[in-house]
GROMACS .gro file of C-alpha atoms in nm:
model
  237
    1UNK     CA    1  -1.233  -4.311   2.669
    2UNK     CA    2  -1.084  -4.388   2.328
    3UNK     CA    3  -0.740  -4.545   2.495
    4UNK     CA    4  -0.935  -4.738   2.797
    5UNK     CA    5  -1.141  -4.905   2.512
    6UNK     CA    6  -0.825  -4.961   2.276
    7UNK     CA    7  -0.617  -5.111   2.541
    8UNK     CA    8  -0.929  -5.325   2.676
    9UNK     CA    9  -0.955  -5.448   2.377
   10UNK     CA   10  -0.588  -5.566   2.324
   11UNK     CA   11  -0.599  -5.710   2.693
   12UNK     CA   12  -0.897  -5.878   2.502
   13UNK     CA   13  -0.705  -6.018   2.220
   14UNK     CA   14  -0.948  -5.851   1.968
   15UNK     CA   15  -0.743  -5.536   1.873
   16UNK     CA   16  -0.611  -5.621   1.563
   17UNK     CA   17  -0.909  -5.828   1.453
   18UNK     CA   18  -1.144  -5.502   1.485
   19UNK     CA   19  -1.159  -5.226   1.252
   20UNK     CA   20  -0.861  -4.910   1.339
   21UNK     CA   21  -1.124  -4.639   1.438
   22UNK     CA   22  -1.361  -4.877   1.631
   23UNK     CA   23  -1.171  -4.724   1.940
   24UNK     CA   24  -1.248  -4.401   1.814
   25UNK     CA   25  -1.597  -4.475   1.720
   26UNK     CA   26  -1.736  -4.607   2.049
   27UNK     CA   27  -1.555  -4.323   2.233
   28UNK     CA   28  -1.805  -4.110   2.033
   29UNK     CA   29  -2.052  -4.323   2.109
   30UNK     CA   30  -1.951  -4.329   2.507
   31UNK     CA   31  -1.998  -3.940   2.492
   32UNK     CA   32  -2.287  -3.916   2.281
   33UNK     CA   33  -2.479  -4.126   2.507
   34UNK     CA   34  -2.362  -3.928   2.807
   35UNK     CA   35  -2.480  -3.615   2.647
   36UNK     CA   36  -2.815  -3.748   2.590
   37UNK     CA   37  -2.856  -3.878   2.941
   38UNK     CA   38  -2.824  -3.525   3.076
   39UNK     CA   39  -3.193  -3.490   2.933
   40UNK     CA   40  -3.315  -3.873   2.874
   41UNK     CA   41  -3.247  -4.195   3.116
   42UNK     CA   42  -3.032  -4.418   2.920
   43UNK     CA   43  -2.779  -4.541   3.146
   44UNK     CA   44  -2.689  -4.494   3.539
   45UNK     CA   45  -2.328  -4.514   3.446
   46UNK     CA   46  -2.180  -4.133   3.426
   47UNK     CA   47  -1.837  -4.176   3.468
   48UNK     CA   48  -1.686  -4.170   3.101
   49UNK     CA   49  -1.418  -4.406   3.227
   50UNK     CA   50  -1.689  -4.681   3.347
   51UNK     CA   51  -1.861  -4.609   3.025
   52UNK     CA   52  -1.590  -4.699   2.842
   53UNK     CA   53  -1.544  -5.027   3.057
   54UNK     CA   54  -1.877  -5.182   3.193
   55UNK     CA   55  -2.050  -5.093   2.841
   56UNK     CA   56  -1.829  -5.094   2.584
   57UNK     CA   57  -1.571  -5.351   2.702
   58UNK     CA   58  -1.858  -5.557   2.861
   59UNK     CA   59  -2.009  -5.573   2.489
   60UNK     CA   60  -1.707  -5.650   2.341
   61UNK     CA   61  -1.594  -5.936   2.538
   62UNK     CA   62  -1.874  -6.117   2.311
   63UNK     CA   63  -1.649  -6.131   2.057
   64UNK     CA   64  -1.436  -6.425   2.225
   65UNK     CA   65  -1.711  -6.601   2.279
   66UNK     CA   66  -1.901  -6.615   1.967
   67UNK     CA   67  -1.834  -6.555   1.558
   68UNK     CA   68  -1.998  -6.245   1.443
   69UNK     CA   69  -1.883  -6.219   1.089
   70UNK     CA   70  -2.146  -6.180   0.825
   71UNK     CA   71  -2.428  -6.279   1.061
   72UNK     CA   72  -2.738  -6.145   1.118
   73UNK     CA   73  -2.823  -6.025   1.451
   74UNK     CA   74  -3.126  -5.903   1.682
   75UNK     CA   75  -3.083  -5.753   2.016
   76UNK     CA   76  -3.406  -5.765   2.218
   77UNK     CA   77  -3.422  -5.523   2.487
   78UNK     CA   78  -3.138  -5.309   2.331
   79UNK     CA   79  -3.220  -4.955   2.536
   80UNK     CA   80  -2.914  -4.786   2.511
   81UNK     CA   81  -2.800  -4.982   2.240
   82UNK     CA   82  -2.609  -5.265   2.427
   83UNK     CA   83  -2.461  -5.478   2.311
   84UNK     CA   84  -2.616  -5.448   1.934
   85UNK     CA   85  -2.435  -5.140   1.855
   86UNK     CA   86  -2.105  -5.198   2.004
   87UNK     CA   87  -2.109  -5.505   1.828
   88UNK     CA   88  -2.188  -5.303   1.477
   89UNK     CA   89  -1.876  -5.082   1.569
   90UNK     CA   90  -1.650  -5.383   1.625
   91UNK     CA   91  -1.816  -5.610   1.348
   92UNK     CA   92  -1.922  -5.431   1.038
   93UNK     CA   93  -1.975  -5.725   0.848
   94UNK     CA   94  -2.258  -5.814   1.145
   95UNK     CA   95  -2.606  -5.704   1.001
   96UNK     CA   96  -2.760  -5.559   1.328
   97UNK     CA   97  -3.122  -5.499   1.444
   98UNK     CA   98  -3.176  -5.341   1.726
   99UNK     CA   99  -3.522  -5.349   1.899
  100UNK     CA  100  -3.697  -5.171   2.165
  101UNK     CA  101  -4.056  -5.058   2.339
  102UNK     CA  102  -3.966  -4.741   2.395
  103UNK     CA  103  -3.976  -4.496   2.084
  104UNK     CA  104  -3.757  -4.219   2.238
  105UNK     CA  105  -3.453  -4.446   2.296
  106UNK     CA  106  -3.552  -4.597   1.904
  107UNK     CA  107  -3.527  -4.260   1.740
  108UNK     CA  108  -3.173  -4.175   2.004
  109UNK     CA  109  -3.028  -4.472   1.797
  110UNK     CA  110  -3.160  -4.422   1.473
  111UNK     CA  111  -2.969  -4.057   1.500
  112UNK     CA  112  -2.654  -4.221   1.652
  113UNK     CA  113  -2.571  -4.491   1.381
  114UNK     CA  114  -2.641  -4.206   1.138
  115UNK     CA  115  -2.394  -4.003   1.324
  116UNK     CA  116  -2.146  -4.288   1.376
  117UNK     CA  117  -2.188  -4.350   0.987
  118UNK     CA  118  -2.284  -4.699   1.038
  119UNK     CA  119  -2.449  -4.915   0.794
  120UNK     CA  120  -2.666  -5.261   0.774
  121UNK     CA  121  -2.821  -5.136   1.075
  122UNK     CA  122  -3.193  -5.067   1.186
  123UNK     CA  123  -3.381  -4.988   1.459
  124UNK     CA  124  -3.737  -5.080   1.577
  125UNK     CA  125  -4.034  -4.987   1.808
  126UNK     CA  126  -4.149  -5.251   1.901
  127UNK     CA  127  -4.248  -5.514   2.204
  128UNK     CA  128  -4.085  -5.811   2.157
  129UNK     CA  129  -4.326  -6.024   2.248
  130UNK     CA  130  -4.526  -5.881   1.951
  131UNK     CA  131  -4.295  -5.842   1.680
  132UNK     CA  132  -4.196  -6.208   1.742
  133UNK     CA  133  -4.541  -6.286   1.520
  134UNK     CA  134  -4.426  -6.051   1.260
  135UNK     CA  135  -4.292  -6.153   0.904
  136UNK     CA  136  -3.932  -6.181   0.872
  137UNK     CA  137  -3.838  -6.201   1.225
  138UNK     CA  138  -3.984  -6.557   1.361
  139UNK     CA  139  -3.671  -6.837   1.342
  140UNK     CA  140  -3.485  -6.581   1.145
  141UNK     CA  141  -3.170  -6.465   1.334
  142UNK     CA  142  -2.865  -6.648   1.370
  143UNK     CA  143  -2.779  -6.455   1.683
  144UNK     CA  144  -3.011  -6.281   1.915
  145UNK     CA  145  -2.918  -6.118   2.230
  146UNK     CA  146  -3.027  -5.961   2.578
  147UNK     CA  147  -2.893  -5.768   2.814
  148UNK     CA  148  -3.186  -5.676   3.022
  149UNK     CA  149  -3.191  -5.758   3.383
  150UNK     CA  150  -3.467  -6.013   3.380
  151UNK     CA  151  -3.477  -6.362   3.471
  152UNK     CA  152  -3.389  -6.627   3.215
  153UNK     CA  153  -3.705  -6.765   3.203
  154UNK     CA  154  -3.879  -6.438   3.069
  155UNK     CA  155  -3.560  -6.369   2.848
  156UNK     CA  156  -3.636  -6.734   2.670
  157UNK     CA  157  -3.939  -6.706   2.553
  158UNK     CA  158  -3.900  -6.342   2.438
  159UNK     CA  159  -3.606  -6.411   2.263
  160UNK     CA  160  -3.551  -6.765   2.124
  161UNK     CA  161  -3.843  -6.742   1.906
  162UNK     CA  162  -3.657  -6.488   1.661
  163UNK     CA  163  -3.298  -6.718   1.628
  164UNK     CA  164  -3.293  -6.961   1.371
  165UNK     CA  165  -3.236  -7.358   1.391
  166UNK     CA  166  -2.870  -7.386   1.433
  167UNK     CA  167  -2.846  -6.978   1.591
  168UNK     CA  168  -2.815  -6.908   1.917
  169UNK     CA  169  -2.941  -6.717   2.198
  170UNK     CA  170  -2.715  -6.516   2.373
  171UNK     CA  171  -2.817  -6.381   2.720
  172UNK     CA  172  -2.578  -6.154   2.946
  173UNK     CA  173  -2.577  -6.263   3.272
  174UNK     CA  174  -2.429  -6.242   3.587
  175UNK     CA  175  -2.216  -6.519   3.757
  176UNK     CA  176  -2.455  -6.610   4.035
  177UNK     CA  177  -2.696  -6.693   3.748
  178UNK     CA  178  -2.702  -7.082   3.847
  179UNK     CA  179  -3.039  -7.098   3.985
  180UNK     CA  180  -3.189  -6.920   3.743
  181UNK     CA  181  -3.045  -7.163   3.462
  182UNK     CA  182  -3.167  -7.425   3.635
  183UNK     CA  183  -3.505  -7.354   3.633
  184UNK     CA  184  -3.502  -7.206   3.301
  185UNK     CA  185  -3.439  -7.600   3.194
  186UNK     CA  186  -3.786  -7.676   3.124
  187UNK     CA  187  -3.835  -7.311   2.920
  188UNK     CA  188  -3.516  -7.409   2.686
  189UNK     CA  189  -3.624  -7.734   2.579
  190UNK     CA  190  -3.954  -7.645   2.528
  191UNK     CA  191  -3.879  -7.373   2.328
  192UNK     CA  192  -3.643  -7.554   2.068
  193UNK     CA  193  -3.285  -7.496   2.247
  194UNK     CA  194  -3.050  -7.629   2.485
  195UNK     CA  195  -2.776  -7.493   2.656
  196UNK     CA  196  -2.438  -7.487   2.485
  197UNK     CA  197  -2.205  -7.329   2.750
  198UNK     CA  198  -2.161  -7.116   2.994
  199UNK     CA  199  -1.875  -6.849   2.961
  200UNK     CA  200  -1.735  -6.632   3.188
  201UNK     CA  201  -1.472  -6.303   3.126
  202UNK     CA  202  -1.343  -6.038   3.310
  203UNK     CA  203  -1.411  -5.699   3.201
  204UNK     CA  204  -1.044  -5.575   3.139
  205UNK     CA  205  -0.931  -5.321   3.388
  206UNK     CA  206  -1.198  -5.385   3.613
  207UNK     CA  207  -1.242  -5.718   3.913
  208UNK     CA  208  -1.601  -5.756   3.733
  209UNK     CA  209  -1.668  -6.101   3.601
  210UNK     CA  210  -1.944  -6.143   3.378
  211UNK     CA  211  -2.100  -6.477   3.231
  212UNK     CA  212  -2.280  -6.546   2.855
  213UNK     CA  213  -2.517  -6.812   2.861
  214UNK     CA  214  -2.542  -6.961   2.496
  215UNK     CA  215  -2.842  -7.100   2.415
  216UNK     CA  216  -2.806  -7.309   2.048
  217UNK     CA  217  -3.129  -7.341   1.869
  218UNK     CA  218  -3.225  -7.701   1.793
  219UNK     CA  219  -3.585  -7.695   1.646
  220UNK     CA  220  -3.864  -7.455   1.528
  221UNK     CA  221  -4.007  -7.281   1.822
  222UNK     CA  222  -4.353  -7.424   1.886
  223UNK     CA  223  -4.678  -7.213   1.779
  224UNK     CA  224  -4.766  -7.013   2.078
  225UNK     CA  225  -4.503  -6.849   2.168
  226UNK     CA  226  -4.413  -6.614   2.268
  227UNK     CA  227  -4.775  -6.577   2.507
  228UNK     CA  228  -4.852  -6.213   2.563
  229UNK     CA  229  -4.659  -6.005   2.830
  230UNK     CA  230  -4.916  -6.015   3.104
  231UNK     CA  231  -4.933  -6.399   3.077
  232UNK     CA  232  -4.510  -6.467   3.099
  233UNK     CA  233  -4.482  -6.249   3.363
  234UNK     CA  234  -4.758  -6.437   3.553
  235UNK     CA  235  -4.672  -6.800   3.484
  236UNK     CA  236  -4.305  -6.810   3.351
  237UNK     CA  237  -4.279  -7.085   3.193
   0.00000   0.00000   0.00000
């Protein structure tokens, strides 16, 4: 795993702008997460080699898109950890919190970081749609991101509330994702953003082509949002 992810990373660009063991350190993190999902459901992805390429090369493709350094970061939805952790690996200057419902997949993480000897990271149980009205974490992030496979709409108003005036949201999409920008428009603008680009990669050594959606934060979002689960799911907005 270690030499797909090093040389995926050079076909990247990013190898010599990343730390030397991050290679080394998301291997371990590849094959502690494959351990784990012998007993818990973290990822349908069991070959070690796609591991290494549709999660950790996937994640670190962000890197050409956006600057990481000595930012703070949120990544709603994390489960497994993607792409907050990767990210941590292959930024350590990037202050990372990752956040998710589930409490089994929170306390997985909390024990891998420690294991990967990681630092400026924490994890939290938490919905997001809740801990959006908590102290600390309303227009505070200069970069939040999602990888969950839900529609833009519902990503939005989870999300955007958290990043900052002058942050950005960035969502992990796929390419056929057109129609589901497009009637996201509304959501954006009304929650304080607009869209900034559209950029797709390639995951090196793979034909799978990928797209971020970066959503720049413009204003405050408005008091309101996010609405409670039930209610977004119902009438996106």
């Amino acid at each position: 795993m270690r030499d797909i992810i090093a040389a995926g990373l050079a076909d990247l660009g990013l190898l010599d702008r990343v730390p030397e063991q991050a290679p080394s350190q998301l291997a371990e993190y590849g094959h502690l997460l494959l351990e784990k999902n012998q007993v818990m459901n973290l990822t349908a992805i069991t070959d070690p080699v796609k591991v290494a390429q549709l999660h950790m090369l996937d994640c670190a493709a962000l890197l050409t898109c956006a600057d990481f350094q000595n930012r703070a970061l949120l990544d709603v939805g994390t489960g497994a950890g993607f792409p907050g952790l990767p990210l941590k690996i292959l930024v350590p200057s990037l202050q990372v919190t990752l956040l998710d419902s589930l409490n089994k997949r929170v306390d997985w993480l909390a024990q891998v970081s420690a294991q990967l000897s990681l630092t400026g990271i924490r994890v939290i149980h938490a919905r997001a749609e809740e801990q959006a009205l908590e102290k600390g974490f309303r227009d505070s992030f200069d970069l939040v991101t999602a990888r969950a496979v839900a529609e833009l709409r519902l990503l939005c108003e989870l999300c955007l509330p958290y990043v900052k005036v002058g942050g950005a949201f960035l969502a992990m999409k796929s390419v056929d994702c057109g129609r589901e920008l497009e009637e996201a428009a509304h959501c954006i603008k009304l929650l304080g953003a607009r869209l900034e680009e559209c950029r797709d990669y390639t995951i090196p050594g793979t034909d799978v082509i990928h797209r971020l959606v970066v959503l720049r934060k413009v204003a405050p979002t408005l008091k309101g949002y996010p609405r409670r689960w039930a209610k977004i799911q119902k009438a996106p907005l």
